[in-house]
XYZ file of C-alpha atoms in Angstrom:
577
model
C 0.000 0.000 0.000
C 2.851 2.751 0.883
C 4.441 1.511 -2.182
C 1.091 2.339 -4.530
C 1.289 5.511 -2.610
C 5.081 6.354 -3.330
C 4.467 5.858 -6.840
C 1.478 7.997 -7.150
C 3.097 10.944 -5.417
C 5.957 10.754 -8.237
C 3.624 10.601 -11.174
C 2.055 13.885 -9.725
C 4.950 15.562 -9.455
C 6.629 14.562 -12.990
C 3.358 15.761 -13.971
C 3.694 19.296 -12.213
C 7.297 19.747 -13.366
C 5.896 18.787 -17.139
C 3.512 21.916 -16.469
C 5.102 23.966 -15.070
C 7.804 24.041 -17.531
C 7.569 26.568 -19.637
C 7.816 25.397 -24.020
C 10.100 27.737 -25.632
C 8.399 29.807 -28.428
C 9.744 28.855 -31.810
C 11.637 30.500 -34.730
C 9.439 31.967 -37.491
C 9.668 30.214 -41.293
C 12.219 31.709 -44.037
C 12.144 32.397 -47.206
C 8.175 32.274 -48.041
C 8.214 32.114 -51.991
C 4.863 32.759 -53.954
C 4.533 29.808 -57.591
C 1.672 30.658 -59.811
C 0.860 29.600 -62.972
C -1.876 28.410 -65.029
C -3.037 26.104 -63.241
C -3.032 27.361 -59.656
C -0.845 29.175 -56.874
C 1.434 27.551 -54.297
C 3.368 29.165 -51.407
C 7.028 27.903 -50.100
C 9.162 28.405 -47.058
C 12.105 27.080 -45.333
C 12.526 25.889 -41.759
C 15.381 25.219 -39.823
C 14.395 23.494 -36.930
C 12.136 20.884 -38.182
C 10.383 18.377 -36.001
C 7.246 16.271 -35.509
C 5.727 18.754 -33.116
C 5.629 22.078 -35.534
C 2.967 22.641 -37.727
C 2.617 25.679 -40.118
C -0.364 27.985 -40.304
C -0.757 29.801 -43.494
C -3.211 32.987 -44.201
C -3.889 34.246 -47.178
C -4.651 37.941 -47.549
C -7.395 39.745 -50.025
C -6.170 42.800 -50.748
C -8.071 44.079 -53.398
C -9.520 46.710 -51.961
C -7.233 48.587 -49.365
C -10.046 49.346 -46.704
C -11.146 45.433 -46.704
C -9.087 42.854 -46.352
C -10.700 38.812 -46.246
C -8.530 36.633 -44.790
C -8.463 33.107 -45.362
C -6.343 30.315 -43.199
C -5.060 26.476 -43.234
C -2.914 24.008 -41.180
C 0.205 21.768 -42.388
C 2.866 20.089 -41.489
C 4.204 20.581 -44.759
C 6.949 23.066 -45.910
C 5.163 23.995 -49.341
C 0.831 24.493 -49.749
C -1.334 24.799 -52.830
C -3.549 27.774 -51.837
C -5.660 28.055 -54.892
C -9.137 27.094 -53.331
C -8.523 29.917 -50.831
C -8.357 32.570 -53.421
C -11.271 34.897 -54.271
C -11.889 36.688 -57.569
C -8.839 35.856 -59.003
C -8.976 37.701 -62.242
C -8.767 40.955 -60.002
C -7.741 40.253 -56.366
C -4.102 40.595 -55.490
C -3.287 38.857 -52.507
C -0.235 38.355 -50.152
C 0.637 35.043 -47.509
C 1.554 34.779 -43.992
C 2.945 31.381 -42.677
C 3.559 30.925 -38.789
C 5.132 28.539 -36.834
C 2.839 26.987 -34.335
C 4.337 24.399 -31.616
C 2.666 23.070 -28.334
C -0.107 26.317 -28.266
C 3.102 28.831 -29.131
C 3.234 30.827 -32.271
C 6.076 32.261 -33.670
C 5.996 36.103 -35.538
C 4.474 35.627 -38.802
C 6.467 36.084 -42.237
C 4.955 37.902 -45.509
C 5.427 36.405 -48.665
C 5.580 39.189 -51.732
C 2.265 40.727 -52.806
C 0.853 38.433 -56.076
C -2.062 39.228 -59.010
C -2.818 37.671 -61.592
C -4.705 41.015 -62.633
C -1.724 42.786 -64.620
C -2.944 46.076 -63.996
C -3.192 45.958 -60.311
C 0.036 46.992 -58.168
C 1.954 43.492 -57.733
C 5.709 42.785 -57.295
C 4.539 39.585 -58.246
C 2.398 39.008 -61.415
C 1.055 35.437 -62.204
C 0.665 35.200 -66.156
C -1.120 32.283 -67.994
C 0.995 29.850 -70.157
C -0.084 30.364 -73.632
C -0.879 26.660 -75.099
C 1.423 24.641 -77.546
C 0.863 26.086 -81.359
C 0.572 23.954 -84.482
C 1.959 25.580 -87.612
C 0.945 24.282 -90.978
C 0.920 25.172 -95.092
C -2.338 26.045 -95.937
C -3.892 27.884 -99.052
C -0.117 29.466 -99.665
C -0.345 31.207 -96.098
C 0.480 29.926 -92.902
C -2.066 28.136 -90.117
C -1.689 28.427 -86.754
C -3.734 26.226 -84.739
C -3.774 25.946 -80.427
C -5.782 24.586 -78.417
C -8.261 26.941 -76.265
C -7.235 28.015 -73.407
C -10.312 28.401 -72.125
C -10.921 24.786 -71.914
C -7.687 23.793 -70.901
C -7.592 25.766 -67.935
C -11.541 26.302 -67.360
C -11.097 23.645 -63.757
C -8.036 26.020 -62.991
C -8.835 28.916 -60.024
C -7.183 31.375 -62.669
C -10.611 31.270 -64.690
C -12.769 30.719 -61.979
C -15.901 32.425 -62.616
C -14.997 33.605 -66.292
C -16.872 35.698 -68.580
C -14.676 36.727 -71.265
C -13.141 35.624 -74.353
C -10.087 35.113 -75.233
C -7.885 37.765 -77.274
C -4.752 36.822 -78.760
C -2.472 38.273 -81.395
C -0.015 36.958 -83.841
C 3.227 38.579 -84.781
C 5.706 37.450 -87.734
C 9.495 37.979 -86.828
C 9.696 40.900 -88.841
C 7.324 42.865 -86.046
C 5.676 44.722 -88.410
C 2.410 42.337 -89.334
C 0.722 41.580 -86.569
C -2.768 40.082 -86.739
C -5.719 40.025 -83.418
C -8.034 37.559 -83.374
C -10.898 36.659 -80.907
C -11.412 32.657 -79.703
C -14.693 32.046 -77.664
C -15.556 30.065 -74.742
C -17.385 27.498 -76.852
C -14.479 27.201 -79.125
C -12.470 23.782 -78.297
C -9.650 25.212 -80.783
C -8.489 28.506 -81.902
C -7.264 28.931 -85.307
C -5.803 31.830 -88.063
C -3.909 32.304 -91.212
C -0.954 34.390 -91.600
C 0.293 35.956 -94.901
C 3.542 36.555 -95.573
C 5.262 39.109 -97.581
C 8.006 37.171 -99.063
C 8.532 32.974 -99.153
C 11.271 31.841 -97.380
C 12.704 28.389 -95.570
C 11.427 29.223 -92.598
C 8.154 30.854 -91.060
C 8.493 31.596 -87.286
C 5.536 33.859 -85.058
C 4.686 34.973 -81.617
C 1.507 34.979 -79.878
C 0.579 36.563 -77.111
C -3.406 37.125 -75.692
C -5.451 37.974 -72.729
C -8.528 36.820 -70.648
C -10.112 39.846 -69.213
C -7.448 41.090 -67.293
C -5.068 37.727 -67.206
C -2.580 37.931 -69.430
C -0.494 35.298 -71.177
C 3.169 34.115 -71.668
C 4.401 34.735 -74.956
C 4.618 32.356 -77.143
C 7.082 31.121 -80.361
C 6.947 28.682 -83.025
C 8.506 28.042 -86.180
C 7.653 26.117 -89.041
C 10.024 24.974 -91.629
C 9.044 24.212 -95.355
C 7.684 26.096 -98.458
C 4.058 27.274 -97.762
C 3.743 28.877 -101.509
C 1.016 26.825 -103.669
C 1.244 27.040 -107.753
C -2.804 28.997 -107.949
C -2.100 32.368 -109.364
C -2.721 35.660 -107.627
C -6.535 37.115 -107.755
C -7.068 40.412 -109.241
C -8.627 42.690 -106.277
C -12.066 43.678 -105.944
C -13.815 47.049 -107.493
C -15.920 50.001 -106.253
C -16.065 48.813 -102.563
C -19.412 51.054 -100.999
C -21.096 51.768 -98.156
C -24.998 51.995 -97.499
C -25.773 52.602 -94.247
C -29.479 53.298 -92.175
C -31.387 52.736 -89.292
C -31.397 48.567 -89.768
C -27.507 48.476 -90.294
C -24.649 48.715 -92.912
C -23.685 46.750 -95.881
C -20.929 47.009 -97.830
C -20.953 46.177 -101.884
C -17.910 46.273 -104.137
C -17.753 45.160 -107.791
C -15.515 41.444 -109.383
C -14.665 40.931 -112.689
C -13.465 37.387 -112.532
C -16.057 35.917 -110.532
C -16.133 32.428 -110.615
C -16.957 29.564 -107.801
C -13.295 29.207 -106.625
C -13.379 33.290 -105.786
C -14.009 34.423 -102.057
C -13.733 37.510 -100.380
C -12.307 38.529 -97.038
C -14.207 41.520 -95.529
C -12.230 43.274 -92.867
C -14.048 45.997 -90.828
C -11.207 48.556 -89.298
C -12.710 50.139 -86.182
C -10.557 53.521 -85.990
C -12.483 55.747 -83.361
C -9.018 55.445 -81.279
C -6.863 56.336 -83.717
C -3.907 55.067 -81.834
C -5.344 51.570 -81.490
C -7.501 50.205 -84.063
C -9.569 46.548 -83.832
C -9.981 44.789 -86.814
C -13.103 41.976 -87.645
C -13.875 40.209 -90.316
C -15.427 37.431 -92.249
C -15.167 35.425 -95.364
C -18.304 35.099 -98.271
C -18.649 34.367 -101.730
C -21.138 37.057 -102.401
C -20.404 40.395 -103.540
C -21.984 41.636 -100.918
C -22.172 41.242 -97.184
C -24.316 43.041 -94.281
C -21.275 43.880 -91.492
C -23.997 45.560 -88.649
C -23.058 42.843 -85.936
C -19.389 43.613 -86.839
C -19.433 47.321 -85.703
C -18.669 48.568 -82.299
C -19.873 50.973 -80.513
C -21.237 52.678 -83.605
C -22.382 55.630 -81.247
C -19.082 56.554 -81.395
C -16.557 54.849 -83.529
C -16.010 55.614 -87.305
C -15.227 53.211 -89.641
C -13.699 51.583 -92.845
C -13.795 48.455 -94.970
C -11.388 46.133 -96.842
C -12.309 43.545 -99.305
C -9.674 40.882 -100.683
C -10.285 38.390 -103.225
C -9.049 35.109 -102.079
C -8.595 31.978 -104.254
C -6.273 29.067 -103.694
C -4.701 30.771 -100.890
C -3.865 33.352 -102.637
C -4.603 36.843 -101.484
C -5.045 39.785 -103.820
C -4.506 43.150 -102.939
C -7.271 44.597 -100.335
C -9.501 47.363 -102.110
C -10.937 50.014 -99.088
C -13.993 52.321 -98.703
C -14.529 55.242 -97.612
C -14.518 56.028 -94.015
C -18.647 56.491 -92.334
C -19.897 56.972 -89.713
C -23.207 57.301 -87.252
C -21.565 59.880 -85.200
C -21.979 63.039 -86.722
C -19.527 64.822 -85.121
C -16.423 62.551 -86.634
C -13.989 63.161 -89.222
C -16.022 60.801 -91.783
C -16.174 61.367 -95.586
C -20.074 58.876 -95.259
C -22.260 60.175 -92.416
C -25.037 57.610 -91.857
C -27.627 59.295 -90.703
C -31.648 57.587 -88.898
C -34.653 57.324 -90.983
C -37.704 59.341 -89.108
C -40.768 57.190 -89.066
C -43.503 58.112 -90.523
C -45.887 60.765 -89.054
C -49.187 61.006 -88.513
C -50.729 65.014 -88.776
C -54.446 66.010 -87.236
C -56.357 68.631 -85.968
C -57.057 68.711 -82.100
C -58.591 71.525 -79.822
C -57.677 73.898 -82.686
C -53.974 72.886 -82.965
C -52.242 70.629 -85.278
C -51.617 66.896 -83.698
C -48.193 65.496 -84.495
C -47.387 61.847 -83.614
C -45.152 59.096 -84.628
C -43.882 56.060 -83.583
C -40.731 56.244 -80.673
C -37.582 55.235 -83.467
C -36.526 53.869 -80.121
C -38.497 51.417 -80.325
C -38.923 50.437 -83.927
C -35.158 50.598 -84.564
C -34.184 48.946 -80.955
C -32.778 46.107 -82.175
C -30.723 48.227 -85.039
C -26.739 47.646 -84.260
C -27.150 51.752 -84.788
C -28.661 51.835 -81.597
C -26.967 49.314 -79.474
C -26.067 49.549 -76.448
C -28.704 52.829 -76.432
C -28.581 55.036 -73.106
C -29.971 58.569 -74.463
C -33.488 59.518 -75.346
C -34.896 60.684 -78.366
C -34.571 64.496 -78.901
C -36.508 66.055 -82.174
C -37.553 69.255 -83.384
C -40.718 70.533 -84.939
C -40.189 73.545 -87.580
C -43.365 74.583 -89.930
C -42.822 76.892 -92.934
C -42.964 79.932 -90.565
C -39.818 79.383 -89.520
C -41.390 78.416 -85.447
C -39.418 75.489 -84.479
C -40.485 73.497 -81.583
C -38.083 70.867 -79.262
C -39.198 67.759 -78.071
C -37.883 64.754 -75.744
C -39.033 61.451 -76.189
C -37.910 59.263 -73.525
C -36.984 55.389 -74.145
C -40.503 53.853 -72.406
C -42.894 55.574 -74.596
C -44.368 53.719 -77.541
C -44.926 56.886 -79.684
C -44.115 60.562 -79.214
C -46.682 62.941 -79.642
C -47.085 66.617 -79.284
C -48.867 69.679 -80.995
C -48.431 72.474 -83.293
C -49.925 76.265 -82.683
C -50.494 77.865 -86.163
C -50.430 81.715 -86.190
C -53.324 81.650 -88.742
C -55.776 79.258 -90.463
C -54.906 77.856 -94.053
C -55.746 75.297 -96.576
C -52.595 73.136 -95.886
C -50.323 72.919 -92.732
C -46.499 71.421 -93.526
C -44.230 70.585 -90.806
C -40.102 69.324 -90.995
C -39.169 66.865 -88.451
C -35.925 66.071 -87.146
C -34.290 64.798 -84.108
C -31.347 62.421 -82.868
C -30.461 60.153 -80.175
C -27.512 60.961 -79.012
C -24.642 61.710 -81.460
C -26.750 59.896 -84.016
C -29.201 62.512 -86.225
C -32.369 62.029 -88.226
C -33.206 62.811 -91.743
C -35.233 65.345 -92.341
C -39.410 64.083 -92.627
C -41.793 66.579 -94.099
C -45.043 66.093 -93.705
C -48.494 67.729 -94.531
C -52.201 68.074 -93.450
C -54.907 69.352 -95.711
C -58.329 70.711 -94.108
C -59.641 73.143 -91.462
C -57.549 72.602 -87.801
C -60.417 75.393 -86.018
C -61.938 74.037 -83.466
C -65.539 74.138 -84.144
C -68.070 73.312 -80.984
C -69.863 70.225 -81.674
C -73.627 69.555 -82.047
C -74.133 68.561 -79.054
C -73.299 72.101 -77.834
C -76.248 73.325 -79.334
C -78.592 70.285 -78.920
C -77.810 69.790 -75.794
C -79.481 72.789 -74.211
C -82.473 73.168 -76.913
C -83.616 69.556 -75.539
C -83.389 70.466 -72.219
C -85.240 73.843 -72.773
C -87.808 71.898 -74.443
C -88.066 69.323 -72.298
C -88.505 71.721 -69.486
C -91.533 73.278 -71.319
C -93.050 70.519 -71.972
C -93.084 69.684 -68.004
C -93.848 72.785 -67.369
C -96.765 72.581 -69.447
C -97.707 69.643 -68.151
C -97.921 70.193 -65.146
C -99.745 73.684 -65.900
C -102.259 71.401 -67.833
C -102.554 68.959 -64.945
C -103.241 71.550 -62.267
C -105.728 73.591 -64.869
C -107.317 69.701 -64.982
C -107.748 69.293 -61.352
C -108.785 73.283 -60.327
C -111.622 72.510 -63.259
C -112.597 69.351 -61.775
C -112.987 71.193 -58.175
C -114.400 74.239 -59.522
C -117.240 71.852 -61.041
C -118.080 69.697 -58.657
C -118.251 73.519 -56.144
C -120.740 75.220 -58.979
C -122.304 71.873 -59.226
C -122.829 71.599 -55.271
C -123.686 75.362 -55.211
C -126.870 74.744 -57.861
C -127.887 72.243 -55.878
C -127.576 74.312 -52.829
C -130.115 77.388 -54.564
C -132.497 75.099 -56.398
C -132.903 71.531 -54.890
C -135.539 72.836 -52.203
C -137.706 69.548 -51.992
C -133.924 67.607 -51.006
C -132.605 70.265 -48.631
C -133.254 69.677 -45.085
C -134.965 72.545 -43.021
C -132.276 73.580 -40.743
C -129.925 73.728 -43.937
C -131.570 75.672 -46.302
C -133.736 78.675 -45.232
C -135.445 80.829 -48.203
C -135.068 84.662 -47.724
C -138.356 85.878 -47.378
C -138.755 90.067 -47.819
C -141.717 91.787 -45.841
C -143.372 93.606 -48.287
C -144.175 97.554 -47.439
C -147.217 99.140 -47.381
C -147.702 101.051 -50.756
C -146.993 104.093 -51.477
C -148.456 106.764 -53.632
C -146.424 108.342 -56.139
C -147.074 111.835 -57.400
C -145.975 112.515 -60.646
C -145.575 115.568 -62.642
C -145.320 117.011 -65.772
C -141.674 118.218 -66.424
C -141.043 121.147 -67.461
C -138.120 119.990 -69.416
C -140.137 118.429 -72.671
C -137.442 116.851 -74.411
C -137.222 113.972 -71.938
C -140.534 113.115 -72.479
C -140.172 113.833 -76.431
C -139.055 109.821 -76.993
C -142.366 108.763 -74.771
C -144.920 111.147 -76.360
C -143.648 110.131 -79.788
C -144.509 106.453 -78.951
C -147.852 105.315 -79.403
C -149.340 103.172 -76.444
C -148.723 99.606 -77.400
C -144.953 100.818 -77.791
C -144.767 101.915 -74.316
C -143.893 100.049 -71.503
C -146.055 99.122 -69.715
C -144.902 100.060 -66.431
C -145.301 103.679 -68.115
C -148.549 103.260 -69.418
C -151.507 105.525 -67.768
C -148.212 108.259 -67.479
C -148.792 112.069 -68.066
C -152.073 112.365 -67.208
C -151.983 113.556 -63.773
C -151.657 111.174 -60.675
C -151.487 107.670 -60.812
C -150.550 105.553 -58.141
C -148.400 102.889 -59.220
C -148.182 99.911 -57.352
C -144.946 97.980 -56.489
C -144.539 94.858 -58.787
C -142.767 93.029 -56.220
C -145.420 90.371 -54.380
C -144.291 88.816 -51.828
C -142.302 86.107 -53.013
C -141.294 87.655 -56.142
C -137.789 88.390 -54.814
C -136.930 84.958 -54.896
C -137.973 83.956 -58.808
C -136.185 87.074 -60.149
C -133.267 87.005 -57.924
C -132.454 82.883 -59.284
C -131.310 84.560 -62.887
C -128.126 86.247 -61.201
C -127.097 83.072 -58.925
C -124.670 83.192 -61.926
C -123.014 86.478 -61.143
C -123.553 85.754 -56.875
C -125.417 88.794 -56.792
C -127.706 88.830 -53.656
C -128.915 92.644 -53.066
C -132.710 92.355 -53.911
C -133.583 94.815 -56.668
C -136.782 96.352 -55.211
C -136.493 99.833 -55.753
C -136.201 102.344 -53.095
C -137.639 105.224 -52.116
C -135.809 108.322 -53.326
């Protein structure tokens, strides 16, 4: 038992002196050494004092841009690391490694490798170029074929192309530097091929090629080729009359052949000289003696242009015929200016003004090579033969542009010149004209309008007049009707509702009359015999006579009845005076 304890006190304090001793830090790497190629980066250092318990940590730094740095990281044991899966956007990244000596939880002081791009224009000491691929050289048609493999499959698994976009551009120069020929290869290309012409035949046929990714550039390479290349087909004669017609839709370019035959084809280059210090060259190969070159113009907002046409038979060349330099920007040095067609335009009269509108040219000529690439809006003027010129803009949205005249006075015919342009590129001129009356004359309805509602008023008016007329006659009746029966219908009136007037009559009087002095009021009576008298006047002019009233009693009531009509109620007995 003390033994068991002995040994475990011992084991405790080996273990405490293990602890407690303190593991010395160790020496950083040397030399850290930055390989890139085509295929991929690796980083290299040097370490003296080399044992099973160091390990290595290397970081990788993104220093693209300054103010943000990524940082990426891995472990080895290793003195060398391929860091290609830690790099990030290598086609514009430049980077730089730190490798540190790590040993029981101690680090030693980092050491920097030399900053590394593969982008050649960003500030590198080291820059990581592609290796342009092995060339084949061949005789063909009396020039000489190069033929390489694309690089863009070769290396498309590399980290060099990761996430690629752009062709490949590559240029080949003869020894005697002074022809040099640039040619594009794309993506979907699994080789990339050209012919060079040389001036003079000799034994031996030797070129350089150089090209660029994007911003990775390549290696140059050489090759030579050793042999006659010449061919016994005789020279062509070169093409005629090489022209230009250019207009909204595009450009083609004609040229005249007098030898055409099926073994004849022509090599159309299109020089793009809007730099005139660097100029890019297309081109393409037809039999026809014509060919439409739109999709081989760039940036024809800006650039000016020329053409070369070579006859080519047997592989032999003749000698290239040009054009004349044009151009859709009018403000270039250009001997053609291609100018826009306007669309057509529609004229008409509107609230006493004259109603222009056409169809937006950006959007009937949108998929023109004129217009490619289009960021401006239409811009067009208005003039009319008075010499008042109107400006419009005509944005890109807009199906049709529209807008409208003011004409100092009224004529038969109305003209109007249109033109415009879209940014450096101008219109032709469009004239157009109108023929009729552009016053604006109120409509029908102005008039019709109110007369129907004045009439229709009247007629309500008047029917309602005729309705109330209807019902005050209908009331007025039946109140006559009920007041006849009120005078005359004795026999059905009750007592206590009708009550007769009855008139006391007065004792009678005697009335003394007398001869008037005054004769010519009685001349009319004297003159009439007695039947013609009345004969309440009969018996007159004799002396006295008593004249008794005619009233009886109830005479009042029979001669009153004949003026119910009139509501007259004062009896008409006579008075005394």
């Amino acid at each position: 038992m003390q033994i068991q304890i002995y040994v475990s006190v011992t084991v405790l304090i080996l273990i405490q002196k293990s602890v407690s001793k303190a593991v010395s830090r160790p020496s950083p790497p040397a030399s850290v050494s930055i390989q890139c190629d085509s295929y991929g980066v690796e980083v290299r250092w040097k370490y003296s004092d080399l044992d099973q318990d160091v390990q290595f940590q290397v970081k990788v730094i993104h220093d693209y841009n300054e103010r943000n740095s990524n940082i990426t990281q891995n472990l080895t044991q290793s003195l060398h690391l391929n860091i290609s899966s830690m790099l990030f956007y290598p086609a514009y990244n430049r980077y730089y490694v730190t490798v540190t000596a790590v040993r029981g939880g101690e680090e030693s002081e980092p050491t920097l490798s030399d900053i590394f791009s593969y982008n050649k224009y960003a500030t590198a000491k080291i820059k990581c170029y592609l290796d342009f691929p092995e060339v084949e050289l061949s005789p063909k048609d009396g020039k000489l074929h190069v033929q390489f493999t694309n690089p863009l499959q070769l290396y498309r698994n590399s980290p060099a192309l990761r996430g690629l976009t752009d062709n490949l551009e590559y240029c080949i120069e003869t020894e005697e530097g002074k022809n040099k020929t640039c040619e594009t290869c794309e993506m979907k290309q699994n080789t990339c091929e050209a012919s060079v012409v040389f001036s003079e035949y000799r034994g031996e046929y030797c070129v350089n090629l150089t090209g660029k990714i994007g911003q990775r550039f390549f290696n140059l390479r050489s090759s030579c080729f050793t042999g006659d290349i010449r061919n016994s087909v005789s020279r062509p004669s070169p093409p005629a009359s090489v022209s230009i017609q250019c207009d909204s839709y595009g450009v083609e370019v004609r040229w005249e052949y007098p030898d055409l035959d099926q073994d004849v084809q022509f090599q159309v280059k299109v020089i793009h000289d809007y730099n005139e210090r660097t100029s890019n060259i297309t081109q393409n190969l037809t039999q026809s003696r014509r060919l439409n070159i739109s999709n081989m113009l760039f940036n024809p907002e800006y650039n000016r242009y020329y053409v070369t046409v070579t006859a080519v038979r047997g592989g032999e060349e003749s000698e290239p015929t040009l054009s004349d330099i044009f151009s859709y920007n009018k403000y270039v040095p250009a001997k053609i200016k291609c100018y826009l067609d306007f669309p057509e335009v529609e004229l008409s009269p509107k609230d006493g003004k004259l109603h222009v509108q056409f169809t937006n040219p950006l959007q009937l000529y949108r998929n023109s090579p004129a217009l490619r690439g289009l960021t401006d809006n239409l811009k067009y003027f208005i003039e009319t033969e008075g010499k008042n010129k109107t400006s419009e803009t005509c944005e890109m949205k807009q199906n049709t542009c529209e807008t409208s005249i003011v004409f100092s006075e009224y004529r038969g015919e109305y003209c109007v010149n249109l033109t415009g342009k879209i940014g450096q590129r101008f219109f032709n001129l469009r004239s157009s004209c109108f023929t009729g009356d552009i016053r604006n004359y109120p409509p029908v309805t102005v008039y019709v309008y109110p007369v129907l509602g004045v009439v229709l008023t009247l007629l309500f008016i008047t029917g309602i007049i005729m309705l109330l007329v209807s019902m005050c006659n209908s009331e007025m009746k039946k109140k006559v009707h009920l007041m006849f029966q009120y005078f005359t219908d004795f026999s059905t009136q009750p007592a206590e509702e009708c009550r007769t007037l009855r008139v006391e009559p007065e004792a009678y009087s005697v009335v003394k009359i007398e001869q008037s002095e005054n004769t010519k009021e009685q001349d009319p009576f004297l003159e009439m015999s007695d039947d013609e008298l009345p004969s309440s006047t009969k018996g007159l002019g004799s002396g006295e006579l008593e004249v008794k009233s005619p009233y009886g009693p109830n005479d009042l009531v029979g001669s009153e009845q004949s003026n119910l009509s009139d509501f007259y109620d004062c009896p008409h007995a006579p008075g005394k005076e």
